[in-house]
Short mmCIF file of C-alpha atoms and ligand atoms in Angstrom, two decimals:
data_model
loop_
_atom_site.label_atom_id
_atom_site.label_comp_id
_atom_site.label_asym_id
_atom_site.label_seq_id
_atom_site.Cartn_x
_atom_site.Cartn_y
_atom_site.Cartn_z
CA MET K 8 24.11 -0.98 -11.72
CA ILE K 9 22.19 1.80 -10.91
CA GLY K 10 19.58 1.66 -8.02
CA LEU K 11 16.01 2.02 -8.52
CA LYS K 12 15.97 4.82 -6.43
CA ASP K 13 18.63 6.85 -8.21
CA LYS K 14 17.61 6.35 -12.02
CA TYR K 15 13.81 7.55 -10.77
CA LYS K 16 15.04 10.62 -8.80
CA ASP K 17 14.04 13.06 -11.03
CA TYR K 18 10.61 11.33 -11.21
CA PHE K 19 9.35 9.94 -7.90
CA ASN K 20 10.24 7.72 -4.55
CA ILE K 21 10.34 4.42 -4.90
CA GLY K 22 9.37 2.08 -1.65
CA ALA K 23 9.53 -1.79 -0.93
CA ALA K 24 7.05 -3.29 1.75
CA VAL K 25 9.66 -4.49 4.34
CA ASN K 26 9.22 -7.07 6.91
CA CYS K 27 11.23 -7.93 10.19
CA GLU K 28 12.59 -10.76 8.23
CA THR K 29 13.29 -9.29 4.64
CA VAL K 30 15.31 -6.20 6.36
CA LYS K 31 17.91 -8.61 7.12
CA ALA K 32 17.62 -11.05 3.95
CA ASP K 33 17.18 -8.31 1.29
CA LYS K 34 19.17 -5.69 3.13
CA ASP K 35 21.67 -5.06 0.63
CA ILE K 36 18.80 -4.69 -2.18
CA ILE K 37 16.89 -2.56 -0.10
CA ILE K 38 19.35 0.12 0.67
CA ASN K 39 20.75 0.25 -2.91
CA ASN K 40 17.39 0.68 -4.50
CA PHE K 41 14.52 1.91 -2.25
CA ASN K 42 14.53 5.41 -0.65
CA ASN K 43 11.01 4.58 1.09
CA ILE K 44 9.35 1.45 2.97
CA THR K 45 6.11 0.39 4.37
CA CYS K 46 5.65 -1.56 7.20
CA GLU K 47 3.90 -4.85 5.53
CA ASN K 48 2.07 -5.34 9.08
CA GLN K 49 4.21 -4.10 12.07
CA MET K 50 2.82 -0.36 11.98
CA LYS K 51 -1.00 -2.01 11.84
CA PHE K 52 -3.59 -0.92 14.90
CA GLY K 53 -4.50 -4.72 14.99
CA VAL K 54 -0.83 -6.02 15.06
CA LEU K 55 0.44 -2.99 17.44
CA TYR K 56 -2.69 -3.51 20.15
CA LYS K 57 -3.09 -6.33 22.17
CA GLU K 58 -5.91 -7.84 23.45
CA ASP K 59 -4.64 -7.42 27.32
CA GLU K 60 -5.14 -3.58 26.13
CA THR K 61 -0.80 -3.24 25.99
CA TYR K 62 0.95 -1.94 22.92
CA ASP K 63 3.73 -3.89 21.27
CA TYR K 64 6.13 -1.61 19.47
CA SER K 65 9.14 -4.03 19.56
CA HIS K 66 8.81 -5.42 15.52
CA ALA K 67 7.58 -1.25 14.24
CA ASP K 68 10.72 0.01 16.00
CA GLU K 69 13.32 -2.21 14.29
CA LEU K 70 11.72 -1.19 11.35
CA TYR K 71 11.55 2.00 11.36
CA THR K 72 15.29 2.15 12.88
CA PHE K 73 16.50 0.09 9.95
CA ALA K 74 15.04 3.35 7.96
CA LYS K 75 16.43 5.54 10.22
CA GLU K 76 19.80 4.59 10.30
CA ASN K 77 19.72 4.08 6.35
CA GLY K 78 18.44 7.33 5.44
CA ILE K 79 14.97 5.95 4.49
CA ARG K 80 11.92 7.75 4.43
CA MET K 81 8.70 5.49 5.33
CA ARG K 82 4.55 5.73 4.42
CA GLY K 83 2.77 5.08 8.01
CA HIS K 84 0.41 2.03 7.00
CA ASN K 85 -2.55 2.04 8.26
CA PHE K 86 -4.99 3.94 10.62
CA VAL K 87 -8.15 2.36 10.31
CA TRP K 88 -9.18 -1.03 8.45
CA HIS K 89 -11.48 -3.70 8.85
CA ASN K 90 -9.49 -6.47 9.21
CA GLN K 91 -5.55 -6.29 11.88
CA THR K 92 -7.62 -3.80 13.97
CA PRO K 93 -7.68 -4.37 17.70
CA PHE K 94 -11.38 -5.67 17.61
CA HIS K 95 -11.32 -6.19 21.06
CA ILE K 96 -11.92 -2.45 21.51
CA PHE K 97 -15.22 -2.25 20.10
CA LYS K 98 -16.84 -3.36 23.37
CA LYS K 99 -16.13 0.26 24.57
CA SER K 100 -18.33 3.78 23.84
CA LYS K 101 -18.27 5.29 20.65
CA GLU K 102 -15.99 8.03 22.99
CA GLU K 103 -13.64 5.55 24.56
CA VAL K 104 -12.96 4.13 20.87
CA ALA K 105 -12.59 7.75 19.30
CA GLU K 106 -10.10 8.45 22.52
CA ILE K 107 -8.21 5.16 22.09
CA LEU K 108 -7.44 6.05 18.28
CA LYS K 109 -6.61 9.53 18.76
CA ASN K 110 -4.22 8.71 20.99
CA HIS K 111 -2.44 6.12 18.94
CA MET K 112 -2.41 8.19 16.04
CA ILE K 113 -0.48 10.87 18.65
CA CYS K 114 1.93 8.03 19.95
CA MET K 115 2.73 6.93 16.66
CA ASN K 116 3.46 10.04 15.50
CA GLU K 117 5.29 10.89 18.24
CA ARG K 118 7.42 7.40 17.79
CA TYR K 119 7.65 8.01 14.24
CA GLY K 120 7.21 10.86 12.73
CA ASP K 121 10.85 12.24 11.82
CA VAL K 122 10.66 9.47 9.28
CA VAL K 123 7.01 8.62 8.63
CA ASP K 124 5.78 11.55 5.84
CA CYS K 125 2.43 10.11 5.29
CA TRP K 126 -0.50 7.95 6.81
CA ASP K 127 -2.48 5.52 4.69
CA VAL K 128 -5.83 6.69 7.37
CA ILE K 129 -8.12 4.79 5.63
CA ASN K 130 -7.74 1.46 3.99
CA GLU K 131 -9.98 -0.08 1.87
CA GLY K 132 -13.13 1.44 3.01
CA VAL K 133 -14.90 0.65 -0.49
CA GLU K 134 -17.18 -1.90 -1.06
CA ASP K 135 -16.57 -4.21 -4.09
CA LYS K 136 -19.91 -5.44 -4.66
CA SER K 137 -22.65 -3.27 -6.86
CA SER K 138 -25.29 -3.35 -3.86
CA GLU K 139 -23.17 -1.87 -1.63
CA PHE K 140 -21.19 1.61 -1.05
CA LEU K 141 -18.59 1.10 2.05
CA ARG K 142 -17.87 -1.73 3.28
CA LYS K 143 -18.74 -3.47 6.67
CA SER K 144 -16.75 -2.62 9.08
CA PRO K 145 -16.48 -2.36 12.91
CA TRP K 146 -15.23 1.18 12.75
CA MET K 147 -18.41 1.73 10.55
CA ASP K 148 -20.42 -0.05 13.05
CA LYS K 149 -19.25 2.12 15.89
CA PHE K 150 -18.55 5.82 13.86
CA GLY K 151 -21.72 5.04 11.76
CA ASP K 152 -22.03 5.82 7.85
CA ASP K 153 -20.23 8.82 8.25
CA TYR K 154 -17.10 7.41 9.76
CA CYS K 155 -14.27 8.01 7.21
CA LYS K 156 -14.62 11.55 7.62
CA PHE K 157 -14.67 11.27 10.80
CA VAL K 158 -11.34 9.42 11.02
CA PHE K 159 -9.99 11.86 8.58
CA LYS K 160 -10.85 14.95 10.66
CA LEU K 161 -9.64 13.31 13.84
CA ALA K 162 -6.05 12.58 12.00
CA LYS K 163 -5.72 16.06 10.59
CA ASP K 164 -6.67 18.00 13.98
CA VAL K 165 -3.92 15.55 15.92
CA LEU K 166 -1.11 14.95 13.42
CA PRO K 167 0.96 18.01 12.17
CA SER K 168 0.25 19.47 8.98
CA LYS K 169 3.31 18.43 7.16
CA VAL K 170 2.30 14.77 7.60
CA GLN K 171 0.20 13.89 4.24
CA LEU K 172 -3.17 11.78 5.05
CA PHE K 173 -4.09 9.40 2.45
CA TYR K 174 -7.16 6.83 1.43
CA ASN K 175 -5.79 3.69 0.55
CA ASP K 176 -7.52 0.90 -1.54
CA TYR K 177 -7.28 -2.31 -3.85
CA ASN K 178 -9.65 -2.74 -7.35
CA GLU K 179 -9.09 1.30 -7.55
CA TYR K 180 -8.71 1.41 -11.32
CA ILE K 181 -12.04 -0.71 -11.85
CA PRO K 182 -14.41 2.22 -12.74
CA GLU K 183 -17.38 1.20 -10.52
CA LYS K 184 -15.11 0.76 -7.51
CA ARG K 185 -13.22 4.04 -8.61
CA GLU K 186 -16.40 6.01 -9.17
CA LYS K 187 -17.47 4.88 -5.19
CA ILE K 188 -14.10 6.09 -3.87
CA ILE K 189 -14.05 9.19 -5.72
CA THR K 190 -17.46 9.98 -4.23
CA LEU K 191 -16.13 9.19 -1.13
CA ILE K 192 -13.48 11.14 -1.26
CA LYS K 193 -15.14 14.24 -2.41
CA HIS K 194 -17.55 13.66 0.44
CA ILE K 195 -14.79 13.77 2.85
CA ASN K 196 -13.70 16.97 1.38
CA ALA K 197 -16.35 19.27 0.83
CA GLU K 198 -15.96 21.15 3.50
CA GLU K 199 -12.23 21.21 4.38
CA LYS K 200 -9.56 19.44 2.64
CA LEU K 201 -8.86 16.29 4.73
CA VAL K 202 -7.78 13.57 2.26
CA ASP K 203 -4.40 14.71 0.88
CA GLY K 204 -3.83 12.04 -1.60
CA ILE K 205 -5.19 8.42 -2.73
CA GLY K 206 -2.83 5.27 -2.57
CA MET K 207 -3.57 3.29 -5.34
CA GLN K 208 -2.51 -0.34 -4.55
CA CYS K 209 -2.04 -1.88 -7.57
CA HIS K 210 -1.98 -5.66 -6.66
CA VAL K 211 -2.01 -5.99 -10.64
CA ASN K 212 -1.66 -9.33 -12.69
CA LEU K 213 -0.30 -10.15 -16.36
CA TYR K 214 -3.35 -10.38 -17.84
CA TYR K 215 -5.39 -8.07 -15.85
CA PRO K 216 -5.98 -4.56 -15.68
CA THR K 217 -5.30 -3.19 -18.64
CA ILE K 218 -2.83 0.24 -19.02
CA ASP K 219 -5.74 2.10 -20.42
CA LEU K 220 -7.81 1.40 -16.98
CA VAL K 221 -5.02 2.84 -14.84
CA ARG K 222 -4.22 5.78 -16.52
CA GLU K 223 -8.16 6.52 -16.89
CA ALA K 224 -7.94 6.04 -13.23
CA ILE K 225 -4.92 8.33 -12.54
CA GLU K 226 -6.39 11.12 -14.40
CA LEU K 227 -9.70 11.07 -12.73
CA TYR K 228 -8.22 10.51 -9.27
CA ALA K 229 -5.28 13.64 -9.85
CA SER K 230 -8.03 15.60 -11.21
CA LEU K 231 -9.64 16.09 -7.87
CA GLY K 232 -6.29 17.76 -6.79
CA LEU K 233 -4.97 14.63 -5.12
CA ARG K 234 -1.31 13.46 -4.54
CA ILE K 235 -0.85 9.92 -6.24
CA HIS K 236 1.40 6.92 -4.13
CA ILE K 237 1.17 3.56 -5.99
CA THR K 238 1.06 1.58 -2.78
CA GLU K 239 1.45 -1.87 -2.97
CA MET K 240 2.49 -2.69 -6.61
CA ASP K 241 2.96 -6.52 -7.57
CA LEU K 242 2.48 -8.02 -10.78
CA SER K 243 1.09 -11.63 -10.38
CA TYR K 244 1.83 -14.55 -13.19
CA PHE K 245 -1.91 -15.24 -12.38
CA LYS K 246 -5.24 -14.02 -13.11
CA PHE K 247 -6.92 -13.74 -9.37
CA ASP K 248 -9.28 -17.06 -9.96
CA ASP K 249 -6.78 -18.85 -11.86
CA LYS K 250 -5.81 -22.14 -9.40
CA GLN K 251 -3.01 -23.80 -11.79
CA VAL K 252 0.42 -24.18 -10.14
CA LEU K 253 3.95 -23.34 -11.99
CA THR K 254 7.45 -24.44 -11.11
CA LYS K 255 8.68 -21.68 -12.91
CA PRO K 256 7.96 -19.54 -15.22
CA ASP K 257 8.91 -20.19 -19.00
CA MET K 258 10.45 -17.45 -21.00
CA ARG K 259 7.36 -16.26 -22.96
CA LEU K 260 6.03 -15.49 -19.57
CA GLN K 261 9.34 -14.15 -18.33
CA GLU K 262 9.16 -11.47 -21.21
CA MET K 263 5.37 -11.05 -20.34
CA HIS K 264 6.32 -9.29 -17.15
CA ALA K 265 9.43 -7.76 -18.39
CA LYS K 266 7.31 -6.15 -20.70
CA VAL K 267 4.13 -5.37 -18.51
CA TYR K 268 6.54 -3.83 -15.99
CA GLY K 269 8.27 -1.71 -18.10
CA ASP K 270 4.70 -0.58 -19.60
CA TYR K 271 3.55 0.17 -15.53
CA PHE K 272 6.60 2.20 -14.86
CA ALA K 273 6.06 3.93 -18.41
CA LEU K 274 2.99 5.35 -17.15
CA PHE K 275 4.12 6.18 -13.93
CA ARG K 276 6.71 8.70 -15.43
CA GLU K 277 4.21 9.85 -17.56
CA TYR K 278 2.37 11.17 -14.85
CA LYS K 279 5.39 12.53 -12.39
CA ASP K 280 3.49 15.67 -11.72
CA TYR K 281 0.79 14.04 -9.82
CA ILE K 282 2.85 10.67 -8.24
CA ASP K 283 5.45 11.48 -5.92
CA ASN K 284 5.69 7.48 -4.47
CA VAL K 285 5.53 4.12 -6.10
CA THR K 286 5.55 1.56 -3.75
CA LEU K 287 6.51 -2.42 -4.74
CA TRP K 288 4.76 -4.92 -2.07
CA GLY K 289 7.93 -6.55 -1.08
CA VAL K 290 11.71 -6.35 -2.05
CA SER K 291 12.28 -9.79 -4.06
CA ASP K 292 10.30 -13.25 -4.79
CA ARG K 293 11.90 -14.48 -1.99
CA TYR K 294 9.21 -13.90 -0.14
CA THR K 295 6.23 -12.29 -1.31
CA TRP K 296 2.57 -12.61 -0.27
CA LEU K 297 1.42 -13.96 -2.85
CA ASP K 298 2.99 -17.41 -2.26
CA TYR K 299 -0.02 -18.04 0.13
CA PHE K 300 -2.69 -15.84 -1.52
CA PRO K 301 -5.35 -16.34 -3.17
CA VAL K 302 -3.65 -19.85 -3.51
CA GLU K 303 -2.08 -21.39 -0.29
CA ASN K 304 1.63 -22.24 -0.61
CA ARG K 305 1.75 -21.48 -4.57
CA LYS K 306 4.69 -19.67 -5.64
CA ASN K 307 4.24 -16.21 -7.65
CA TRP K 308 7.12 -14.22 -8.89
CA PRO K 309 5.41 -10.59 -8.40
CA LEU K 310 8.64 -8.63 -7.89
CA LEU K 311 11.61 -7.22 -9.79
CA PHE K 312 14.17 -9.41 -7.92
CA ASP K 313 14.17 -13.06 -7.91
CA THR K 314 14.48 -15.26 -5.11
CA ASP K 315 18.19 -15.62 -4.89
CA GLY K 316 18.00 -11.25 -4.83
CA ASN K 317 19.35 -11.03 -8.50
CA PRO K 318 17.77 -8.64 -10.63
CA LYS K 319 15.22 -9.65 -13.40
CA GLU K 320 14.54 -9.05 -16.71
CA SER K 321 11.63 -6.81 -15.43
CA TYR K 322 14.15 -4.59 -13.15
CA TYR K 323 16.24 -4.28 -16.41
CA ARG K 324 13.05 -2.87 -18.13
CA VAL K 325 11.89 -0.60 -15.66
CA ILE K 326 15.06 1.34 -15.61
CA ASP K 327 15.38 1.40 -19.68
CA PHE K 328 14.65 4.62 -20.31
C1 GLA X 401 -3.75 -5.17 1.19
C2 GLA X 401 -3.50 -4.69 2.77
C3 GLA X 401 -2.15 -4.76 2.76
C4 GLA X 401 -1.72 -5.95 3.10
C5 GLA X 401 -2.28 -6.64 1.52
C6 GLA X 401 -1.77 -8.47 1.70
O1 GLA X 401 -3.55 -4.72 0.31
O2 GLA X 401 -3.35 -3.05 2.47
O3 GLA X 401 -1.67 -4.25 4.37
O4 GLA X 401 -2.19 -6.31 4.07
O5 GLA X 401 -3.59 -6.25 1.87
O6 GLA X 401 -0.50 -8.76 1.97
#
């Protein structure tokens, strides 16, 4: 059976989010199918930098070693986010926080730069609600309303030019949020190009969004001269506000899952000149964050490999072209 990465070698890299358990449980699936990985949590600033002001790189190191040993590249995820960030640093002055962030960027590049090609510099900076433009964040409280540009400039100054800098967000296909993301990126890039690419997270479900909305978003982002990475794709069986539980999806739903996955990848293939990477947010249905969100302990099956690690019909539809 051909691996995803080989089937897609003339299109884009194929990635998966991993953690220290999934690289063991799903090792062969990863090696055969993915040429790129993202640490699910292990490279996030708040996970690395502890309250006692020490850094713990052990889990990030483990995943980096796995990538290196298997010839797999990595996406760096992420530097600045309102979540999973070291909140304890914000009692320090603006200058001190800037220095800590700068040193963190330099250090991450020194440790992992030989396999990490890009970083999500800002994750989820834009607000979903219509009333606000930027999302509340301790980073904004510290550095002011223009913190996104400040952080991208910092990354640009301290990282080698070969490292691509990304802005990453979800609901990135919803027109209102999409327009805000575009306004933000245009503003950051106004004087010099700091943002190289957009990370379209693509946490989608069987019913929403439409492929046309995603197509429109891809076209608009590409028109800004940005590279595109699909960074966190998973295809949930449930609408976002649906609380129902399923023991197992029936054949009709499984068929829908396969069809929708096939449609998404066909769309991505059409835009291969702009898309460099398509990353799934997990490896197999053995483990997915969607088992815990938005409904705690409800099984979901959003990926291409099943709970036993076998390829699903959705997988076959993705390689059927
Ligand atoms: C967001 C973040 C990811 C991850 C997911 C949930 O999309 O960007 O790092 O935390 O939420 O797993």
